[in-house]
């Protein structure tokens, strides 16, 4: 019969890879907790409008990448391509817009119909943090510091650099937009078809284009800096000051814009040179308009998301699988005692296994295959004396240990 394969762009995460993945999530969760963030889980699919209203009609995600479908009842649903919109929808749905600030951490799968390649999948996973309800630049700096601390705790900060930019306030952006339109209009023929459409609808989006021809035009494009209002420039200066106070190094890059339409002021990416074209590991910014787009009150917010697969690829060695203790009964009479020992060990927090069948040789082979730390051998002879023969499989030494002292001995 034909064997079935995982769907293109999806992967099974097993063994070392699963341990890398879990290590990234556990490390991020622990650091988020240190900063006062609580974890939320929102549904993997939402009403399509949660995304189409908020991510921007011209964003790549909405125009090309969403997994959208009508379900059996005729509702238009979308597998979430990102989780910020879902968190804001949840904030409003749960009446939490009056209990601000909310500091939210999440981890889970996201779905985008993209061309699969190293570090780019159709089902991928993100960790993310959102700080909703604070308009102060210290909030931007603090959430970036959380990201930086996670990269440090994962031991990959040396390979990553924070690139920082500002998208200004609405007034700054309107002025900048005019300058961008003037510049790109004078190069209209050289723009990709996508970017010609962006020029009319959302010219800032051209700065985020992955098309080589578009990118060649970016070097001479105007930057936002001369168009910033005094208050937008002041906000940006305060973000930088607070990053310095928090000990987060950064490099300013006026080309950083976010791929989604809902951002203002701070935009940032943590990038690495170690993953080729998929060099952005963590990205985010301020999105003061999003909660209102979701039908809630005007609410300031800032956040980021990071690709777990990309972070996992940067980790050094995968965390080791934890090594079990193998319990080996010899003979039927010993089996009941062995099962009791097995459960005592597990309840003491020790990973312990007993094979379901096989002679002593087979069972020892299995113990070695699972990299067991100890083999606890219980035969009738040992049973009569209330002990087990405990073999340290790392050193090869063996000793008789009283049954009620086993957990302490192998702990
Ligand atoms: P890219 O420019 O690489 O397409 P993006 O701007 O679309 O990224 P965001 O929407 O900001 O990405 O998502 C945040 C992070 O999620 C990215 O920096 C990346 O680490 C990860 N990510 C995004 N899309 C994918 C994907 N298809 N596969 C794996 N990771 C992804
Ligand atoms: Mg993308």
Short mmCIF file of C-alpha atoms and ligand atoms in Angstrom, two decimals:
data_model
loop_
_atom_site.label_atom_id
_atom_site.label_comp_id
_atom_site.label_asym_id
_atom_site.label_seq_id
_atom_site.Cartn_x
_atom_site.Cartn_y
_atom_site.Cartn_z
CA UNK A 1 0.00 0.00 0.00
CA UNK A 2 1.16 3.56 -0.67
CA UNK A 3 2.72 5.05 2.45
CA UNK A 4 1.44 8.48 3.45
CA UNK A 5 3.85 11.37 3.94
CA UNK A 6 3.50 14.54 6.00
CA UNK A 7 1.99 17.42 4.01
CA UNK A 8 4.54 19.61 2.16
CA UNK A 9 5.97 22.23 4.50
CA UNK A 10 5.03 20.31 7.68
CA UNK A 11 7.38 18.22 9.79
CA UNK A 12 7.31 15.62 12.49
CA UNK A 13 9.31 16.82 15.48
CA UNK A 14 10.95 13.85 17.16
CA UNK A 15 14.00 12.99 19.29
CA UNK A 16 16.78 15.63 19.42
CA UNK A 17 14.61 18.07 17.49
CA UNK A 18 11.76 17.77 19.93
CA UNK A 19 14.17 18.33 22.83
CA UNK A 20 15.55 21.48 21.16
CA UNK A 21 12.04 22.70 20.53
CA UNK A 22 10.89 22.00 24.11
CA UNK A 23 14.04 23.66 25.51
CA UNK A 24 13.31 26.86 23.57
CA UNK A 25 9.73 26.95 24.83
CA UNK A 26 10.61 26.13 28.46
CA UNK A 27 13.41 28.74 28.51
CA UNK A 28 11.17 31.42 27.01
CA UNK A 29 8.30 30.58 29.36
CA UNK A 30 10.56 30.81 32.42
CA UNK A 31 12.01 34.17 31.36
CA UNK A 32 8.58 35.57 30.48
CA UNK A 33 7.44 34.63 33.96
CA UNK A 34 10.41 36.50 35.48
CA UNK A 35 9.20 39.64 33.69
CA UNK A 36 5.66 39.19 35.01
CA UNK A 37 4.07 37.70 31.87
CA UNK A 38 1.29 35.10 32.06
CA UNK A 39 0.67 32.51 29.36
CA UNK A 40 -2.46 32.58 27.20
CA UNK A 41 -3.63 29.95 24.72
CA UNK A 42 -6.00 31.08 21.99
CA UNK A 43 -7.62 28.88 19.31
CA UNK A 44 -5.57 27.74 16.34
CA UNK A 45 -8.33 28.82 13.98
CA UNK A 46 -10.30 32.05 14.08
CA UNK A 47 -12.94 33.89 12.07
CA UNK A 48 -11.04 35.02 8.95
CA UNK A 49 -11.86 38.66 9.75
CA UNK A 50 -9.62 38.49 12.85
CA UNK A 51 -6.70 38.48 10.40
CA UNK A 52 -8.04 40.15 7.26
CA UNK A 53 -9.13 43.24 9.21
CA UNK A 54 -5.90 43.66 11.08
CA UNK A 55 -2.88 42.34 9.20
CA UNK A 56 -3.47 44.67 6.26
CA UNK A 57 -5.03 43.91 2.90
CA UNK A 58 -1.69 44.29 1.13
CA UNK A 59 0.48 42.27 3.51
CA UNK A 60 2.05 39.11 2.06
CA UNK A 61 0.43 37.11 4.82
CA UNK A 62 -3.10 38.15 3.87
CA UNK A 63 -2.65 38.22 0.09
CA UNK A 64 -0.73 34.97 -0.35
CA UNK A 65 -0.12 32.98 2.79
CA UNK A 66 -3.32 32.34 4.73
CA UNK A 67 -4.90 28.92 5.08
CA UNK A 68 -8.55 29.96 4.81
CA UNK A 69 -11.55 27.72 4.31
CA UNK A 70 -15.29 27.55 4.76
CA UNK A 71 -16.21 24.95 7.37
CA UNK A 72 -19.21 22.64 7.10
CA UNK A 73 -21.48 25.30 8.54
CA UNK A 74 -20.31 27.84 5.96
CA UNK A 75 -18.25 29.99 8.36
CA UNK A 76 -15.07 31.50 6.91
CA UNK A 77 -12.20 30.39 9.08
CA UNK A 78 -8.42 30.80 8.92
CA UNK A 79 -5.63 28.80 10.56
CA UNK A 80 -3.78 31.48 12.51
CA UNK A 81 -0.74 32.81 10.60
CA UNK A 82 0.41 34.68 13.73
CA UNK A 83 -0.96 35.15 17.24
CA UNK A 84 -1.00 38.89 17.96
CA UNK A 85 -4.40 39.39 16.32
CA UNK A 86 -5.79 36.39 18.23
CA UNK A 87 -4.49 37.72 21.56
CA UNK A 88 -6.10 41.10 20.89
CA UNK A 89 -9.34 39.40 19.87
CA UNK A 90 -9.19 37.41 23.15
CA UNK A 91 -8.49 40.57 25.17
CA UNK A 92 -11.68 42.14 23.79
CA UNK A 93 -13.80 38.93 23.88
CA UNK A 94 -12.91 38.36 27.53
CA UNK A 95 -13.63 41.92 28.63
CA UNK A 96 -10.03 42.50 29.69
CA UNK A 97 -9.66 45.92 28.08
CA UNK A 98 -10.51 47.43 31.48
CA UNK A 99 -7.81 45.39 33.26
CA UNK A 100 -4.65 46.81 31.78
CA UNK A 101 -1.80 46.35 31.40
CA UNK A 102 -1.92 42.70 30.36
CA UNK A 103 1.44 40.98 29.90
CA UNK A 104 0.92 37.91 27.75
CA UNK A 105 3.22 35.07 26.70
CA UNK A 106 2.25 32.36 24.18
CA UNK A 107 3.74 29.39 22.36
CA UNK A 108 2.23 27.29 19.60
CA UNK A 109 1.84 26.42 15.92
CA UNK A 110 1.19 28.98 13.16
CA UNK A 111 0.30 28.31 9.52
CA UNK A 112 1.39 30.10 6.35
CA UNK A 113 1.26 28.93 2.76
CA UNK A 114 4.88 29.71 1.85
CA UNK A 115 7.52 28.05 -0.31
CA UNK A 116 9.09 25.56 2.10
CA UNK A 117 12.86 25.76 2.61
CA UNK A 118 15.32 25.59 5.50
CA UNK A 119 13.84 27.65 8.35
CA UNK A 120 10.57 28.27 6.46
CA UNK A 121 7.66 25.89 6.83
CA UNK A 122 3.91 25.87 6.32
CA UNK A 123 3.28 24.77 9.87
CA UNK A 124 5.87 26.41 12.09
CA UNK A 125 5.92 27.38 15.74
CA UNK A 126 6.31 30.65 17.54
CA UNK A 127 6.87 31.92 21.02
CA UNK A 128 5.70 35.46 21.56
CA UNK A 129 5.11 38.18 24.11
CA UNK A 130 2.59 41.04 24.08
CA UNK A 131 2.46 43.95 26.50
CA UNK A 132 -0.97 45.49 26.09
CA UNK A 133 -2.09 48.78 27.67
CA UNK A 134 1.19 50.70 28.07
CA UNK A 135 2.06 53.63 25.83
CA UNK A 136 5.41 54.35 27.51
CA UNK A 137 8.70 53.77 25.65
CA UNK A 138 9.94 51.84 28.71
CA UNK A 139 7.38 49.16 27.78
CA UNK A 140 8.96 48.79 24.32
CA UNK A 141 12.42 48.56 25.85
CA UNK A 142 11.34 46.07 28.49
CA UNK A 143 9.69 43.65 26.10
CA UNK A 144 12.77 43.79 23.87
CA UNK A 145 14.89 43.08 26.97
CA UNK A 146 12.77 39.99 27.62
CA UNK A 147 13.56 38.77 24.09
CA UNK A 148 17.25 39.50 24.61
CA UNK A 149 17.28 37.61 27.94
CA UNK A 150 15.68 34.60 26.27
CA UNK A 151 18.39 34.60 23.59
CA UNK A 152 21.01 34.86 26.35
CA UNK A 153 19.45 32.03 28.35
CA UNK A 154 19.51 29.91 25.17
CA UNK A 155 23.22 30.79 24.74
CA UNK A 156 22.69 32.17 21.25
CA UNK A 157 22.85 35.90 21.93
CA UNK A 158 26.42 36.09 20.59
CA UNK A 159 25.14 35.04 17.15
CA UNK A 160 22.26 37.51 17.07
CA UNK A 161 22.02 41.27 16.77
CA UNK A 162 19.09 43.54 17.56
CA UNK A 163 18.21 45.86 14.68
CA UNK A 164 16.04 48.78 15.71
CA UNK A 165 13.98 51.35 13.85
CA UNK A 166 11.03 53.64 14.38
CA UNK A 167 7.99 53.91 12.14
CA UNK A 168 7.01 57.14 13.88
CA UNK A 169 3.49 58.32 14.62
CA UNK A 170 0.70 58.77 12.05
CA UNK A 171 1.82 62.31 11.17
CA UNK A 172 5.46 61.27 10.64
CA UNK A 173 4.36 58.33 8.52
CA UNK A 174 2.08 60.42 6.31
CA UNK A 175 4.97 62.76 5.47
CA UNK A 176 7.34 59.84 4.96
CA UNK A 177 4.84 58.07 2.80
CA UNK A 178 4.69 61.02 0.40
CA UNK A 179 8.47 61.02 0.10
CA UNK A 180 8.51 57.26 -0.51
CA UNK A 181 5.82 57.49 -3.15
CA UNK A 182 7.74 60.25 -4.94
CA UNK A 183 10.93 58.16 -4.89
CA UNK A 184 9.44 54.84 -5.96
CA UNK A 185 7.14 56.46 -8.55
CA UNK A 186 10.24 57.75 -10.31
CA UNK A 187 11.40 54.09 -10.50
CA UNK A 188 8.01 52.54 -11.16
CA UNK A 189 9.14 50.52 -14.18
CA UNK A 190 11.93 48.86 -12.17
CA UNK A 191 9.56 47.70 -9.40
CA UNK A 192 8.15 44.18 -9.26
CA UNK A 193 4.47 43.81 -10.12
CA UNK A 194 3.70 43.27 -6.42
CA UNK A 195 5.50 46.46 -5.45
CA UNK A 196 3.80 48.48 -8.19
CA UNK A 197 0.53 47.51 -6.50
CA UNK A 198 2.03 48.33 -3.07
CA UNK A 199 3.05 51.76 -4.36
CA UNK A 200 -0.61 52.67 -4.71
CA UNK A 201 -1.93 50.97 -1.59
CA UNK A 202 0.88 50.84 0.98
CA UNK A 203 4.26 52.10 -0.21
CA UNK A 204 6.08 51.36 3.10
CA UNK A 205 5.46 47.71 2.40
CA UNK A 206 7.95 47.93 -0.51
CA UNK A 207 10.73 48.30 2.07
CA UNK A 208 9.90 44.76 3.25
CA UNK A 209 9.93 43.25 -0.28
CA UNK A 210 12.02 40.13 -0.82
CA UNK A 211 12.27 40.76 -4.60
CA UNK A 212 15.91 41.34 -5.65
CA UNK A 213 14.99 44.13 -8.10
CA UNK A 214 12.98 45.95 -5.44
CA UNK A 215 15.76 45.54 -2.91
CA UNK A 216 18.27 47.15 -5.29
CA UNK A 217 16.20 50.33 -5.12
CA UNK A 218 16.11 50.46 -1.33
CA UNK A 219 19.64 51.80 -0.81
CA UNK A 220 18.77 55.23 -2.20
CA UNK A 221 15.22 55.35 -0.80
CA UNK A 222 14.49 58.08 1.77
CA UNK A 223 14.56 57.08 5.46
CA UNK A 224 11.91 58.16 7.97
CA UNK A 225 14.24 60.04 10.29
CA UNK A 226 13.93 63.54 8.72
CA UNK A 227 10.13 63.16 8.72
CA UNK A 228 9.71 62.31 12.42
CA UNK A 229 7.65 64.75 14.50
CA UNK A 230 9.33 66.02 17.66
CA UNK A 231 7.22 63.71 19.81
CA UNK A 232 7.91 60.63 17.65
CA UNK A 233 11.64 61.41 17.70
CA UNK A 234 11.43 61.85 21.50
CA UNK A 235 9.69 58.50 21.86
CA UNK A 236 12.38 56.77 19.85
CA UNK A 237 15.14 58.45 21.87
CA UNK A 238 13.50 57.19 25.09
CA UNK A 239 13.29 53.63 23.75
CA UNK A 240 17.03 53.73 23.02
CA UNK A 241 17.84 55.26 26.42
CA UNK A 242 15.87 52.54 28.20
CA UNK A 243 17.46 49.78 26.13
CA UNK A 244 20.83 51.08 27.32
CA UNK A 245 19.61 51.11 30.94
CA UNK A 246 18.36 47.54 30.55
CA UNK A 247 21.68 46.43 29.08
CA UNK A 248 20.44 45.51 25.61
CA UNK A 249 22.86 46.25 22.75
CA UNK A 250 21.32 47.30 19.42
CA UNK A 251 22.11 48.61 15.97
CA UNK A 252 19.85 51.10 14.23
CA UNK A 253 18.62 50.02 10.82
CA UNK A 254 16.29 52.44 8.99
CA UNK A 255 15.22 49.63 6.60
CA UNK A 256 13.39 47.62 9.25
CA UNK A 257 9.64 47.71 8.69
CA UNK A 258 7.27 45.04 9.84
CA UNK A 259 5.50 42.74 7.40
CA UNK A 260 2.08 43.52 8.85
CA UNK A 261 0.23 46.82 8.68
CA UNK A 262 -0.64 47.40 12.31
CA UNK A 263 2.68 48.78 13.58
CA UNK A 264 3.77 52.28 14.67
CA UNK A 265 6.80 53.71 16.51
CA UNK A 266 9.19 50.92 17.50
CA UNK A 267 10.01 48.18 14.97
CA UNK A 268 12.77 45.68 15.61
CA UNK A 269 14.25 42.37 14.54
CA UNK A 270 16.80 40.09 16.14
CA UNK A 271 18.79 38.77 13.18
CA UNK A 272 21.55 36.23 12.67
CA UNK A 273 23.88 35.54 9.77
CA UNK A 274 23.81 31.82 10.54
CA UNK A 275 20.52 30.92 8.84
CA UNK A 276 20.98 32.30 5.31
CA UNK A 277 17.96 34.12 3.94
CA UNK A 278 15.91 33.09 6.98
CA UNK A 279 18.01 35.29 9.27
CA UNK A 280 15.25 36.93 11.33
CA UNK A 281 14.71 34.91 14.49
CA UNK A 282 12.57 37.32 16.51
CA UNK A 283 10.60 40.33 15.30
CA UNK A 284 8.13 42.81 16.66
CA UNK A 285 7.11 46.33 17.38
CA UNK A 286 4.45 48.69 18.69
CA UNK A 287 0.89 48.24 17.44
CA UNK A 288 -1.25 50.92 19.05
CA UNK A 289 -4.11 50.53 16.55
CA UNK A 290 -4.80 46.81 16.68
CA UNK A 291 -7.07 46.42 19.71
CA UNK A 292 -9.34 49.15 18.31
CA UNK A 293 -9.42 47.37 14.93
CA UNK A 294 -10.69 44.35 16.85
CA UNK A 295 -13.63 46.38 18.15
CA UNK A 296 -12.09 47.31 21.50
CA UNK A 297 -11.17 50.75 22.86
CA UNK A 298 -8.06 52.56 21.62
CA UNK A 299 -5.32 50.61 23.46
CA UNK A 300 -1.55 50.91 23.09
CA UNK A 301 0.48 47.70 22.82
CA UNK A 302 3.89 46.34 21.92
CA UNK A 303 5.11 42.79 21.31
CA UNK A 304 7.24 40.33 19.40
CA UNK A 305 7.17 36.81 18.00
CA UNK A 306 10.03 34.40 17.41
CA UNK A 307 10.27 31.33 15.24
CA UNK A 308 10.96 28.31 17.44
CA UNK A 309 12.45 26.30 14.54
CA UNK A 310 14.94 29.08 13.77
CA UNK A 311 15.93 29.45 17.44
CA UNK A 312 16.24 25.66 17.75
CA UNK A 313 18.59 25.54 14.75
CA UNK A 314 20.90 28.03 16.47
CA UNK A 315 21.19 25.98 19.66
CA UNK A 316 24.45 24.09 20.15
CA UNK A 317 24.06 20.44 21.08
CA UNK A 318 20.49 19.31 21.67
CA UNK A 319 19.64 18.88 25.36
CA UNK A 320 20.40 15.27 26.31
CA UNK A 321 17.54 12.82 26.65
CA UNK A 322 17.16 11.97 30.32
CA UNK A 323 18.63 8.54 31.09
CA UNK A 324 16.38 5.97 32.73
CA UNK A 325 16.96 3.31 35.35
CA UNK A 326 16.23 -0.21 34.07
CA UNK A 327 14.51 -2.61 36.46
CA UNK A 328 15.19 -6.26 35.59
CA UNK A 329 13.31 -9.09 37.31
CA UNK A 330 14.70 -12.63 37.07
CA UNK A 331 11.93 -15.17 37.34
CA UNK A 332 8.20 -14.88 37.94
CA UNK A 333 8.47 -14.56 41.71
CA UNK A 334 10.65 -11.44 41.36
CA UNK A 335 8.29 -9.69 38.95
CA UNK A 336 5.83 -8.43 41.58
CA UNK A 337 8.69 -6.98 43.66
CA UNK A 338 10.23 -5.46 40.54
CA UNK A 339 6.96 -3.73 39.64
CA UNK A 340 6.75 -2.30 43.17
CA UNK A 341 10.33 -0.99 42.86
CA UNK A 342 9.51 0.50 39.44
CA UNK A 343 6.59 2.51 40.83
CA UNK A 344 8.55 3.61 43.93
CA UNK A 345 11.28 5.00 41.67
CA UNK A 346 8.82 6.84 39.40
CA UNK A 347 7.03 8.34 42.37
CA UNK A 348 10.40 9.55 43.65
CA UNK A 349 10.84 11.42 40.35
CA UNK A 350 13.23 8.94 38.75
CA UNK A 351 12.72 7.90 35.12
CA UNK A 352 12.41 4.10 35.31
CA UNK A 353 11.52 1.38 32.82
CA UNK A 354 11.03 -2.37 32.87
CA UNK A 355 10.93 -4.41 29.65
CA UNK A 356 7.74 -6.41 29.12
CA UNK A 357 9.53 -9.63 28.25
CA UNK A 358 12.93 -11.21 27.55
CA UNK A 359 15.77 -12.97 29.34
CA UNK A 360 18.46 -11.21 31.35
CA UNK A 361 20.72 -10.73 28.31
CA UNK A 362 17.95 -9.17 26.22
CA UNK A 363 16.90 -6.92 29.06
CA UNK A 364 20.46 -5.70 29.63
CA UNK A 365 20.78 -5.02 25.90
CA UNK A 366 17.60 -2.96 26.05
CA UNK A 367 18.96 -1.12 29.13
CA UNK A 368 22.13 -0.20 27.21
CA UNK A 369 20.14 0.86 24.18
CA UNK A 370 18.13 3.32 26.26
CA UNK A 371 21.40 4.59 27.83
CA UNK A 372 20.15 3.53 31.26
CA UNK A 373 22.19 4.82 34.21
CA UNK A 374 21.59 1.76 36.38
CA UNK A 375 20.28 -1.77 35.98
CA UNK A 376 18.42 -2.89 39.09
CA UNK A 377 18.42 -6.69 39.00
CA UNK A 378 16.05 -8.56 41.28
CA UNK A 379 16.22 -12.39 41.39
CA UNK A 380 14.87 -14.87 43.92
CA UNK A 381 18.17 -14.89 45.77
CA UNK A 382 18.15 -11.08 46.15
CA UNK A 383 14.48 -11.09 47.04
CA UNK A 384 15.06 -13.50 49.93
CA UNK A 385 17.63 -11.05 51.35
CA UNK A 386 15.47 -7.92 50.74
CA UNK A 387 18.01 -6.41 48.33
CA UNK A 388 18.58 -5.82 44.62
CA UNK A 389 21.80 -6.10 42.65
CA UNK A 390 22.43 -2.59 41.33
CA UNK A 391 24.77 -2.24 38.40
CA UNK A 392 26.07 1.21 37.56
CA UNK A 393 26.08 1.08 33.75
CA UNK A 394 28.37 4.09 33.47
CA UNK A 395 31.18 2.75 35.68
CA UNK A 396 30.43 -0.99 35.51
CA UNK A 397 30.51 -1.39 39.32
CA UNK A 398 27.86 -3.46 41.09
CA UNK A 399 26.56 -3.59 44.67
CA UNK A 400 23.68 -5.10 46.63
CA UNK A 401 21.32 -2.35 47.87
CA UNK A 402 18.36 -2.77 50.27
CA UNK A 403 15.06 -2.52 48.37
CA UNK A 404 13.88 0.42 50.49
CA UNK A 405 17.12 2.34 49.82
CA UNK A 406 17.03 2.02 46.02
CA UNK A 407 15.47 5.37 45.22
CA UNK A 408 18.06 7.23 47.31
CA UNK A 409 20.88 5.20 45.80
CA UNK A 410 20.02 5.96 42.15
CA UNK A 411 18.69 9.51 42.67
P1 LIG B 1 10.15 36.41 7.06
O1 LIG B 1 10.63 37.79 6.68
O2 LIG B 1 11.26 35.45 7.37
O3 LIG B 1 9.10 35.85 6.15
P2 LIG B 1 8.08 37.46 8.71
O4 LIG B 1 8.35 38.91 8.73
O5 LIG B 1 7.03 36.93 7.82
O6 LIG B 1 9.44 36.64 8.47
P3 LIG B 1 6.90 37.49 11.33
O7 LIG B 1 5.52 37.51 10.84
O8 LIG B 1 7.48 38.72 11.92
O9 LIG B 1 7.87 36.95 10.18
O10 LIG B 1 7.09 36.27 12.34
C1 LIG B 1 8.05 36.30 13.41
C2 LIG B 1 9.05 35.19 13.30
O11 LIG B 1 8.42 33.94 13.02
C3 LIG B 1 10.05 35.33 12.16
O12 LIG B 1 11.08 36.19 12.51
C4 LIG B 1 10.54 33.90 12.01
O13 LIG B 1 11.50 33.58 13.01
C5 LIG B 1 9.29 33.11 12.26
N1 LIG B 1 8.63 32.70 11.01
C6 LIG B 1 7.82 33.44 10.21
N2 LIG B 1 7.38 32.72 9.16
C7 LIG B 1 7.94 31.48 9.29
C8 LIG B 1 7.87 30.26 8.55
N3 LIG B 1 7.12 30.17 7.45
N4 LIG B 1 8.58 29.20 8.99
C9 LIG B 1 9.33 29.26 10.11
N5 LIG B 1 9.44 30.38 10.87
C10 LIG B 1 8.75 31.47 10.47
MG1 LIG B 2 7.06 36.01 5.95
#
